[in-house]
Amino acid sequence: MRSVLTTLGIIIGVGAVIIMVSVGNGAKAQINAMIDKLGANVMMVMPGRHFGRGAVGDAGSLPTLTEDDALAIKNEVPTVRLVAPVVRGNAQVIVGNLNWSTTVYGITNEYLGARDWGLSRGRLFEAGEMKASSKVVMLGETVAENLFPGQDPVGLSMRINRVPFTVIAVLEVKGQSGFGGDQDDVVLIPISTAKKRVLGGRRLSGNLVSHIFIKAKSADVVSRTEELITALLRQRHRITPNQDDDFRVRNMAEFLNARADSSRAMGMLLMAVASISLIVGGIGIMNIMLVSVTERTKEIGLHMAVGAKGKDIMSQFLIESIVLSLIGGVLGVVLGVGGSLAMSAFSQWQAIIDPLSVILAFSFSAAVGIFFGIYPAHKASLLDPIEALRHE
């Protein structure tokens, strides 16, 4: 029991390293999958921040983007493939006695192309419906499941903020966004319908839009496209060289890289905790070995009396220290692998166990045993045989 408690620090340290690397690998794989899903060539132009009376609003709080800006980007930036102006707001959607609070997007058909989002059933908006502000709607899978359980909603009616709509399509399942939000908890309606019949308000009046989705022709021209869009919008908004932009151009990879940086910082924190735990574990092993040297002084004297040399005593105690560390390492590997699998199972957070991390963590536990075992072993090897035999 004393040996197990002594190696507790090693067990926790090795386990923490394996869990940290597994979760980090899982997060990296998930982020790469999200970048592939969103498209590395997708960008979003958002309105700027509001400054006034000592208060600073978030990005998007200043209505500065218009549908004309989107049209100008489409016509004047040659590296752009698709441009999709969007208005957005929250609304209550109702079917019979069922209701659901969700996000309403007013879009053009380019929106689905810019986001690589298809339909599981139904059809796109028609040009006439866009022009006439028709009351037609596409549903995300989450909304469809909650308002039309067990039914195909295409062709059925629903209300958005008390305005009757006809469902014409259900979107493909998109899953969680890079920020953990449910991308399927949306309804999409024509942008003209959103402005005139559902959302409206000062912030969406006239040509104003909430943001603009843009898809570049390839991932290689994203930086160039950002530069061209920035220059065009500064010119259109008559922003002088000494003034800040009243908009922001961000690509999806930047959003996800920010999340990757956060995961990396968390990983470094866990690594620090694991390192401290391993060092504390090593100190514990050194202490228990020093106690062992004291308790077994007479035994050491007997070994020396029958011919054992200092290096033999040193080897004996060093081996015992390494064995203790390796036992801690084995238990730590079991804890790390088990913990990673448990986290993956209960939190639905992907964990990828890297065999190299297991080998490194186990090897490090052996190194800890050697490093912290040297001093007690050296102390035991320097004992005087006669004094050791007299020890009680």
Short mmCIF file of C-alpha atoms in Angstrom, two decimals:
data_model
loop_
_atom_site.label_atom_id
_atom_site.label_comp_id
_atom_site.label_asym_id
_atom_site.label_seq_id
_atom_site.Cartn_x
_atom_site.Cartn_y
_atom_site.Cartn_z
CA MET A 1 0.00 0.00 0.00
CA ARG A 2 2.86 2.37 0.86
CA SER A 3 4.43 1.75 -2.54
CA VAL A 4 1.15 2.43 -4.34
CA LEU A 5 0.65 5.66 -2.42
CA THR A 6 4.27 6.59 -3.13
CA THR A 7 3.74 6.18 -6.86
CA LEU A 8 0.44 8.07 -6.84
CA GLY A 9 2.07 11.18 -8.30
CA ILE A 10 3.59 9.13 -11.13
CA ILE A 11 0.22 7.47 -11.81
CA ILE A 12 -1.59 10.80 -12.01
CA GLY A 13 1.18 12.43 -14.05
CA VAL A 14 1.40 9.67 -16.66
CA GLY A 15 -2.39 9.42 -16.85
CA ALA A 16 -2.74 13.19 -17.27
CA VAL A 17 -0.19 13.25 -20.11
CA ILE A 18 -2.00 10.50 -22.02
CA ILE A 19 -5.43 12.09 -21.49
CA MET A 20 -4.11 15.51 -22.48
CA VAL A 21 -2.55 14.24 -25.71
CA SER A 22 -5.63 12.14 -26.54
CA VAL A 23 -8.04 15.02 -26.04
CA GLY A 24 -5.71 17.39 -27.90
CA ASN A 25 -5.50 15.01 -30.85
CA GLY A 26 -9.28 14.65 -30.81
CA ALA A 27 -9.76 18.42 -30.77
CA LYS A 28 -7.29 18.85 -33.62
CA ALA A 29 -9.06 16.21 -35.72
CA GLN A 30 -12.43 17.79 -34.96
CA ILE A 31 -11.20 21.26 -35.93
CA ASN A 32 -9.70 19.96 -39.17
CA ALA A 33 -13.00 18.24 -39.95
CA MET A 34 -14.87 21.47 -39.26
CA ILE A 35 -12.54 23.44 -41.55
CA ASP A 36 -13.14 20.87 -44.27
CA LYS A 37 -16.88 21.07 -43.63
CA LEU A 38 -17.08 24.87 -43.57
CA GLY A 39 -14.64 25.29 -46.38
CA ALA A 40 -11.24 26.90 -46.00
CA ASN A 41 -12.23 29.37 -48.75
CA VAL A 42 -15.34 30.70 -46.97
CA MET A 43 -15.29 34.21 -45.49
CA MET A 44 -17.75 36.44 -43.72
CA VAL A 45 -17.95 40.23 -43.78
CA MET A 46 -19.49 41.63 -40.61
CA PRO A 47 -20.50 45.19 -39.75
CA GLY A 48 -18.17 47.11 -37.47
CA ARG A 49 -18.26 47.85 -33.76
CA HIS A 50 -20.26 50.69 -32.28
CA PHE A 51 -18.43 53.34 -30.26
CA GLY A 52 -20.36 56.00 -28.41
CA ARG A 53 -20.94 57.61 -25.00
CA GLY A 54 -18.31 55.49 -23.34
CA ALA A 55 -19.91 52.24 -24.52
CA VAL A 56 -18.40 49.88 -27.03
CA GLY A 57 -20.62 47.46 -28.92
CA ASP A 58 -19.57 44.08 -30.26
CA ALA A 59 -18.68 43.41 -33.86
CA GLY A 60 -21.87 43.70 -35.87
CA SER A 61 -23.45 46.32 -33.63
CA LEU A 62 -23.01 49.08 -36.22
CA PRO A 63 -25.23 48.63 -39.32
CA THR A 64 -22.85 49.44 -42.16
CA LEU A 65 -23.26 46.69 -44.74
CA THR A 66 -25.83 46.73 -47.53
CA GLU A 67 -27.01 44.52 -50.35
CA ASP A 68 -25.29 46.97 -52.69
CA ASP A 69 -21.98 46.16 -50.96
CA ALA A 70 -22.61 42.48 -51.63
CA LEU A 71 -23.42 43.21 -55.28
CA ALA A 72 -20.25 45.31 -55.64
CA ILE A 73 -18.13 42.52 -54.17
CA LYS A 74 -19.70 40.04 -56.57
CA ASN A 75 -19.08 42.28 -59.60
CA GLU A 76 -15.70 43.83 -58.77
CA VAL A 77 -13.68 41.20 -56.89
CA PRO A 78 -12.49 38.66 -59.49
CA THR A 79 -11.38 36.02 -56.96
CA VAL A 80 -14.91 35.63 -55.54
CA ARG A 81 -17.11 32.70 -56.56
CA LEU A 82 -20.28 33.29 -54.51
CA VAL A 83 -21.64 36.22 -52.50
CA ALA A 84 -24.60 35.79 -50.14
CA PRO A 85 -26.01 38.75 -48.17
CA VAL A 86 -27.88 37.64 -45.06
CA VAL A 87 -30.24 39.17 -42.50
CA ARG A 88 -30.71 37.41 -39.21
CA GLY A 89 -32.98 37.54 -36.19
CA ASN A 90 -34.73 35.40 -33.62
CA ALA A 91 -38.35 34.38 -33.93
CA GLN A 92 -40.99 32.08 -32.50
CA VAL A 93 -42.12 29.42 -34.98
CA ILE A 94 -45.45 27.66 -34.39
CA VAL A 95 -47.21 24.59 -35.75
CA GLY A 96 -50.53 23.79 -34.07
CA ASN A 97 -49.84 23.66 -30.35
CA LEU A 98 -46.09 23.19 -30.85
CA ASN A 99 -43.76 26.17 -30.81
CA TRP A 100 -40.03 26.62 -31.04
CA SER A 101 -37.69 29.60 -30.63
CA THR A 102 -35.04 29.65 -33.31
CA THR A 103 -32.89 31.80 -35.56
CA VAL A 104 -34.38 33.09 -38.81
CA TYR A 105 -32.06 33.81 -41.73
CA GLY A 106 -33.19 35.85 -44.69
CA ILE A 107 -31.09 34.59 -47.58
CA THR A 108 -30.60 34.31 -51.28
CA ASN A 109 -30.04 30.90 -52.89
CA GLU A 110 -26.28 31.66 -53.03
CA TYR A 111 -26.21 31.25 -49.24
CA LEU A 112 -26.52 27.46 -49.44
CA GLY A 113 -23.78 27.30 -52.08
CA ALA A 114 -21.47 29.53 -50.07
CA ARG A 115 -21.89 27.26 -47.07
CA ASP A 116 -21.81 23.97 -49.02
CA TRP A 117 -25.21 23.15 -47.59
CA GLY A 118 -27.62 20.93 -49.50
CA LEU A 119 -31.25 19.91 -49.15
CA SER A 120 -32.36 16.54 -47.79
CA ARG A 121 -35.76 17.03 -49.50
CA GLY A 122 -37.71 19.78 -51.21
CA ARG A 123 -36.50 22.57 -53.49
CA LEU A 124 -34.72 25.94 -53.52
CA PHE A 125 -36.45 29.32 -53.57
CA GLU A 126 -37.61 30.32 -57.03
CA ALA A 127 -36.71 33.70 -58.54
CA GLY A 128 -40.35 34.77 -58.50
CA GLU A 129 -40.66 33.89 -54.80
CA MET A 130 -37.57 35.95 -53.98
CA LYS A 131 -38.90 38.94 -55.91
CA ALA A 132 -42.45 38.70 -54.54
CA SER A 133 -41.38 38.23 -50.91
CA SER A 134 -43.27 34.96 -50.83
CA LYS A 135 -44.01 33.23 -47.56
CA VAL A 136 -41.97 30.07 -48.17
CA VAL A 137 -39.47 28.55 -45.77
CA MET A 138 -36.70 25.95 -45.55
CA LEU A 139 -36.23 24.21 -42.20
CA GLY A 140 -33.15 22.97 -40.43
CA GLU A 141 -33.41 19.39 -39.24
CA THR A 142 -33.71 20.38 -35.55
CA VAL A 143 -36.66 22.66 -36.24
CA ALA A 144 -38.31 20.07 -38.47
CA GLU A 145 -38.03 17.38 -35.80
CA ASN A 146 -39.46 19.61 -33.08
CA LEU A 147 -42.36 21.07 -35.05
CA PHE A 148 -43.22 18.14 -37.31
CA PRO A 149 -42.38 15.01 -35.28
CA GLY A 150 -42.73 11.91 -37.43
CA GLN A 151 -43.90 13.87 -40.49
CA ASP A 152 -42.43 15.14 -43.74
CA PRO A 153 -42.97 18.91 -43.37
CA VAL A 154 -42.57 19.73 -47.08
CA GLY A 155 -45.84 21.22 -48.31
CA LEU A 156 -47.20 21.81 -44.77
CA SER A 157 -47.88 25.16 -43.13
CA MET A 158 -46.31 26.88 -40.12
CA ARG A 159 -46.18 30.36 -38.65
CA ILE A 160 -43.16 32.56 -38.04
CA ASN A 161 -43.97 35.43 -35.70
CA ARG A 162 -47.65 34.79 -36.50
CA VAL A 163 -47.06 35.06 -40.26
CA PRO A 164 -48.17 31.90 -42.14
CA PHE A 165 -45.50 30.16 -44.27
CA THR A 166 -45.34 27.07 -46.45
CA VAL A 167 -42.45 24.68 -45.96
CA ILE A 168 -40.72 23.95 -49.28
CA ALA A 169 -37.59 22.11 -48.10
CA VAL A 170 -35.65 20.55 -45.25
CA LEU A 171 -31.90 21.14 -45.09
CA GLU A 172 -29.26 18.45 -44.82
CA VAL A 173 -27.98 17.84 -41.30
CA LYS A 174 -25.09 20.21 -40.65
CA GLY A 175 -24.25 19.38 -37.02
CA GLN A 176 -22.50 21.59 -34.50
CA SER A 177 -20.63 24.68 -35.56
CA GLY A 178 -17.02 25.40 -34.63
CA PHE A 179 -18.38 27.23 -31.58
CA GLY A 180 -20.65 24.43 -30.38
CA GLY A 181 -23.93 25.88 -31.69
CA ASP A 182 -26.54 23.74 -33.42
CA GLN A 183 -26.39 24.74 -37.09
CA ASP A 184 -29.59 22.80 -37.80
CA ASP A 185 -31.63 24.97 -35.44
CA VAL A 186 -32.50 27.49 -38.17
CA VAL A 187 -35.21 28.48 -40.62
CA LEU A 188 -34.32 30.08 -43.95
CA ILE A 189 -36.65 32.42 -45.80
CA PRO A 190 -36.10 34.78 -48.77
CA ILE A 191 -34.20 37.90 -47.74
CA SER A 192 -36.95 40.17 -49.08
CA THR A 193 -39.56 38.26 -47.04
CA ALA A 194 -37.44 38.52 -43.91
CA LYS A 195 -37.20 42.29 -44.22
CA LYS A 196 -40.82 42.99 -45.13
CA ARG A 197 -42.77 40.38 -43.18
CA VAL A 198 -40.75 38.87 -40.29
CA LEU A 199 -37.69 40.71 -39.03
CA GLY A 200 -37.71 44.30 -40.29
CA GLY A 201 -36.81 47.07 -37.86
CA ARG A 202 -34.35 49.94 -38.20
CA ARG A 203 -31.28 47.73 -38.27
CA LEU A 204 -32.59 45.80 -41.27
CA SER A 205 -34.36 48.59 -43.09
CA GLY A 206 -33.63 49.41 -46.71
CA ASN A 207 -30.63 47.60 -48.11
CA LEU A 208 -28.98 46.89 -44.76
CA VAL A 209 -27.86 43.31 -44.09
CA SER A 210 -26.58 41.53 -41.00
CA HIS A 211 -23.51 40.11 -42.72
CA ILE A 212 -22.27 38.80 -46.06
CA PHE A 213 -21.04 35.26 -46.72
CA ILE A 214 -18.40 34.98 -49.42
CA LYS A 215 -16.84 31.96 -51.04
CA ALA A 216 -13.52 32.52 -52.78
CA LYS A 217 -12.57 30.60 -55.88
CA SER A 218 -10.03 28.56 -53.90
CA ALA A 219 -8.30 28.45 -50.53
CA ASP A 220 -5.14 29.82 -52.18
CA VAL A 221 -6.75 33.18 -52.98
CA VAL A 222 -8.44 33.79 -49.60
CA SER A 223 -5.83 36.32 -48.43
CA ARG A 224 -5.91 38.17 -51.74
CA THR A 225 -9.71 38.17 -51.69
CA GLU A 226 -9.73 39.65 -48.19
CA GLU A 227 -7.43 42.44 -49.33
CA LEU A 228 -9.56 43.22 -52.37
CA ILE A 229 -12.81 43.21 -50.35
CA THR A 230 -11.29 45.45 -47.68
CA ALA A 231 -10.05 47.94 -50.27
CA LEU A 232 -13.41 47.92 -52.10
CA LEU A 233 -15.51 48.43 -48.96
CA ARG A 234 -13.21 51.18 -47.64
CA GLN A 235 -13.66 52.95 -50.96
CA ARG A 236 -17.43 52.46 -50.98
CA HIS A 237 -17.78 53.58 -47.35
CA ARG A 238 -15.51 56.57 -47.98
CA ILE A 239 -13.14 55.65 -45.19
CA THR A 240 -10.03 57.85 -45.16
CA PRO A 241 -6.55 56.34 -44.59
CA ASN A 242 -6.45 57.49 -40.94
CA GLN A 243 -9.87 55.97 -40.13
CA ASP A 244 -10.63 52.45 -38.92
CA ASP A 245 -12.73 50.06 -40.98
CA ASP A 246 -16.44 50.04 -40.18
CA PHE A 247 -16.56 46.31 -41.06
CA ARG A 248 -14.56 43.16 -40.48
CA VAL A 249 -13.57 40.46 -42.94
CA ARG A 250 -12.99 37.08 -41.32
CA ASN A 251 -12.49 33.67 -42.82
CA MET A 252 -13.79 30.47 -41.23
CA ALA A 253 -10.30 29.11 -40.70
CA GLU A 254 -9.52 32.13 -38.51
CA PHE A 255 -12.49 31.40 -36.27
CA LEU A 256 -11.47 27.80 -35.88
CA ASN A 257 -7.79 28.64 -35.47
CA ALA A 258 -8.80 30.84 -32.54
CA ARG A 259 -10.47 27.82 -31.03
CA ALA A 260 -7.38 25.71 -31.77
CA ASP A 261 -5.26 28.28 -29.93
CA SER A 262 -7.56 27.98 -26.92
CA SER A 263 -7.28 24.19 -27.00
CA ARG A 264 -3.50 24.50 -27.29
CA ALA A 265 -3.36 26.81 -24.27
CA MET A 266 -5.50 24.36 -22.29
CA GLY A 267 -3.16 21.57 -23.37
CA MET A 268 -0.14 23.50 -22.13
CA LEU A 269 -1.89 24.02 -18.80
CA LEU A 270 -2.59 20.31 -18.49
CA MET A 271 1.03 19.57 -19.45
CA ALA A 272 2.21 21.85 -16.64
CA VAL A 273 -0.08 20.06 -14.18
CA ALA A 274 1.17 16.68 -15.40
CA SER A 275 4.81 17.76 -15.11
CA ILE A 276 4.30 19.01 -11.56
CA SER A 277 2.56 15.76 -10.69
CA LEU A 278 5.47 13.72 -12.11
CA ILE A 279 8.02 15.80 -10.18
CA VAL A 280 6.02 15.45 -6.96
CA GLY A 281 5.75 11.73 -7.64
CA GLY A 282 9.52 11.54 -8.14
CA ILE A 283 10.14 13.38 -4.88
CA GLY A 284 7.79 10.92 -3.15
CA ILE A 285 9.80 8.02 -4.51
CA MET A 286 13.04 9.65 -3.34
CA ASN A 287 11.60 10.10 0.15
CA ILE A 288 10.39 6.52 0.41
CA MET A 289 13.78 5.27 -0.79
CA LEU A 290 15.58 7.39 1.83
CA VAL A 291 13.30 5.91 4.48
CA SER A 292 14.03 2.46 3.07
CA VAL A 293 17.79 3.08 3.29
CA THR A 294 17.41 4.07 6.95
CA GLU A 295 15.19 1.08 7.78
CA ARG A 296 17.50 -1.36 5.98
CA THR A 297 20.85 0.01 7.15
CA LYS A 298 21.70 -3.18 9.02
CA GLU A 299 20.79 -5.25 5.94
CA ILE A 300 23.10 -3.09 3.86
CA GLY A 301 25.88 -3.65 6.39
CA LEU A 302 25.39 -7.43 6.16
CA HIS A 303 25.55 -7.32 2.36
CA MET A 304 28.77 -5.36 2.53
CA ALA A 305 30.19 -7.70 5.17
CA VAL A 306 29.79 -10.70 2.83
CA GLY A 307 31.46 -8.92 -0.07
CA ALA A 308 28.96 -6.57 -1.67
CA LYS A 309 30.56 -3.41 -2.98
CA GLY A 310 29.22 0.13 -2.99
CA LYS A 311 28.19 -0.08 -6.65
CA ASP A 312 26.20 -3.28 -5.89
CA ILE A 313 24.25 -1.51 -3.12
CA MET A 314 23.74 1.49 -5.38
CA SER A 315 22.44 -0.73 -8.20
CA GLN A 316 20.05 -2.52 -5.83
CA PHE A 317 18.39 0.68 -4.59
CA LEU A 318 18.41 2.28 -8.03
CA ILE A 319 16.63 -0.75 -9.50
CA GLU A 320 14.05 -0.64 -6.69
CA SER A 321 13.42 3.04 -7.44
CA ILE A 322 13.03 2.38 -11.16
CA VAL A 323 10.69 -0.56 -10.53
CA LEU A 324 8.50 1.64 -8.30
CA SER A 325 8.35 4.28 -11.06
CA LEU A 326 7.59 1.70 -13.74
CA ILE A 327 4.74 0.27 -11.66
CA GLY A 328 3.42 3.82 -11.36
CA GLY A 329 3.91 4.24 -15.10
CA VAL A 330 1.93 1.07 -15.92
CA LEU A 331 -0.92 2.12 -13.62
CA GLY A 332 -0.73 5.62 -15.13
CA VAL A 333 -1.06 4.22 -18.66
CA VAL A 334 -4.13 2.23 -17.55
CA LEU A 335 -5.58 5.38 -15.97
CA GLY A 336 -4.77 7.51 -19.03
CA VAL A 337 -6.20 5.10 -21.60
CA GLY A 338 -9.26 4.36 -19.47
CA GLY A 339 -9.80 8.06 -18.73
CA SER A 340 -9.54 8.97 -22.41
CA LEU A 341 -12.06 6.31 -23.42
CA ALA A 342 -14.40 7.33 -20.58
CA MET A 343 -14.23 11.00 -21.56
CA SER A 344 -14.91 10.12 -25.16
CA ALA A 345 -17.88 7.94 -24.20
CA PHE A 346 -19.56 10.27 -21.70
CA SER A 347 -18.82 13.71 -23.15
CA GLN A 348 -19.03 12.75 -26.85
CA TRP A 349 -15.71 14.54 -27.22
CA GLN A 350 -13.47 12.61 -29.56
CA ALA A 351 -10.25 11.36 -27.97
CA ILE A 352 -7.51 9.85 -30.12
CA ILE A 353 -4.96 7.82 -28.15
CA ASP A 354 -1.50 8.25 -29.65
CA PRO A 355 0.75 5.21 -28.99
CA LEU A 356 3.79 7.52 -29.11
CA SER A 357 2.40 9.59 -26.21
CA VAL A 358 1.88 6.37 -24.19
CA ILE A 359 5.49 5.30 -24.84
CA LEU A 360 6.86 8.76 -24.01
CA ALA A 361 4.85 9.06 -20.80
CA PHE A 362 5.92 5.58 -19.70
CA SER A 363 9.56 6.31 -20.57
CA PHE A 364 9.40 9.57 -18.65
CA SER A 365 8.20 7.71 -15.56
CA ALA A 366 11.30 5.48 -15.79
CA ALA A 367 13.50 8.58 -16.13
CA VAL A 368 11.87 10.03 -13.02
CA GLY A 369 12.70 6.81 -11.16
CA ILE A 370 16.34 6.99 -12.21
CA PHE A 371 16.72 10.72 -11.47
CA PHE A 372 15.10 10.68 -8.06
CA GLY A 373 16.55 7.28 -7.11
CA ILE A 374 20.18 8.24 -7.58
CA TYR A 375 20.56 10.20 -4.35
CA PRO A 376 19.15 7.52 -1.97
CA ALA A 377 21.09 4.80 -3.81
CA HIS A 378 24.30 6.82 -3.64
CA LYS A 379 23.72 7.49 0.06
CA ALA A 380 23.24 3.75 0.70
CA SER A 381 26.42 2.87 -1.21
CA LEU A 382 28.52 5.20 0.99
CA LEU A 383 27.51 3.56 4.28
CA ASP A 384 30.33 2.24 6.48
CA PRO A 385 29.76 -1.56 6.86
CA ILE A 386 30.74 -1.54 10.56
CA GLU A 387 28.55 1.45 11.40
CA ALA A 388 25.73 -0.10 9.37
CA LEU A 389 25.96 -3.38 11.34
CA ARG A 390 25.77 -1.44 14.63
CA HIS A 391 22.65 0.40 13.48
CA GLU A 392 19.49 -0.44 15.43
#
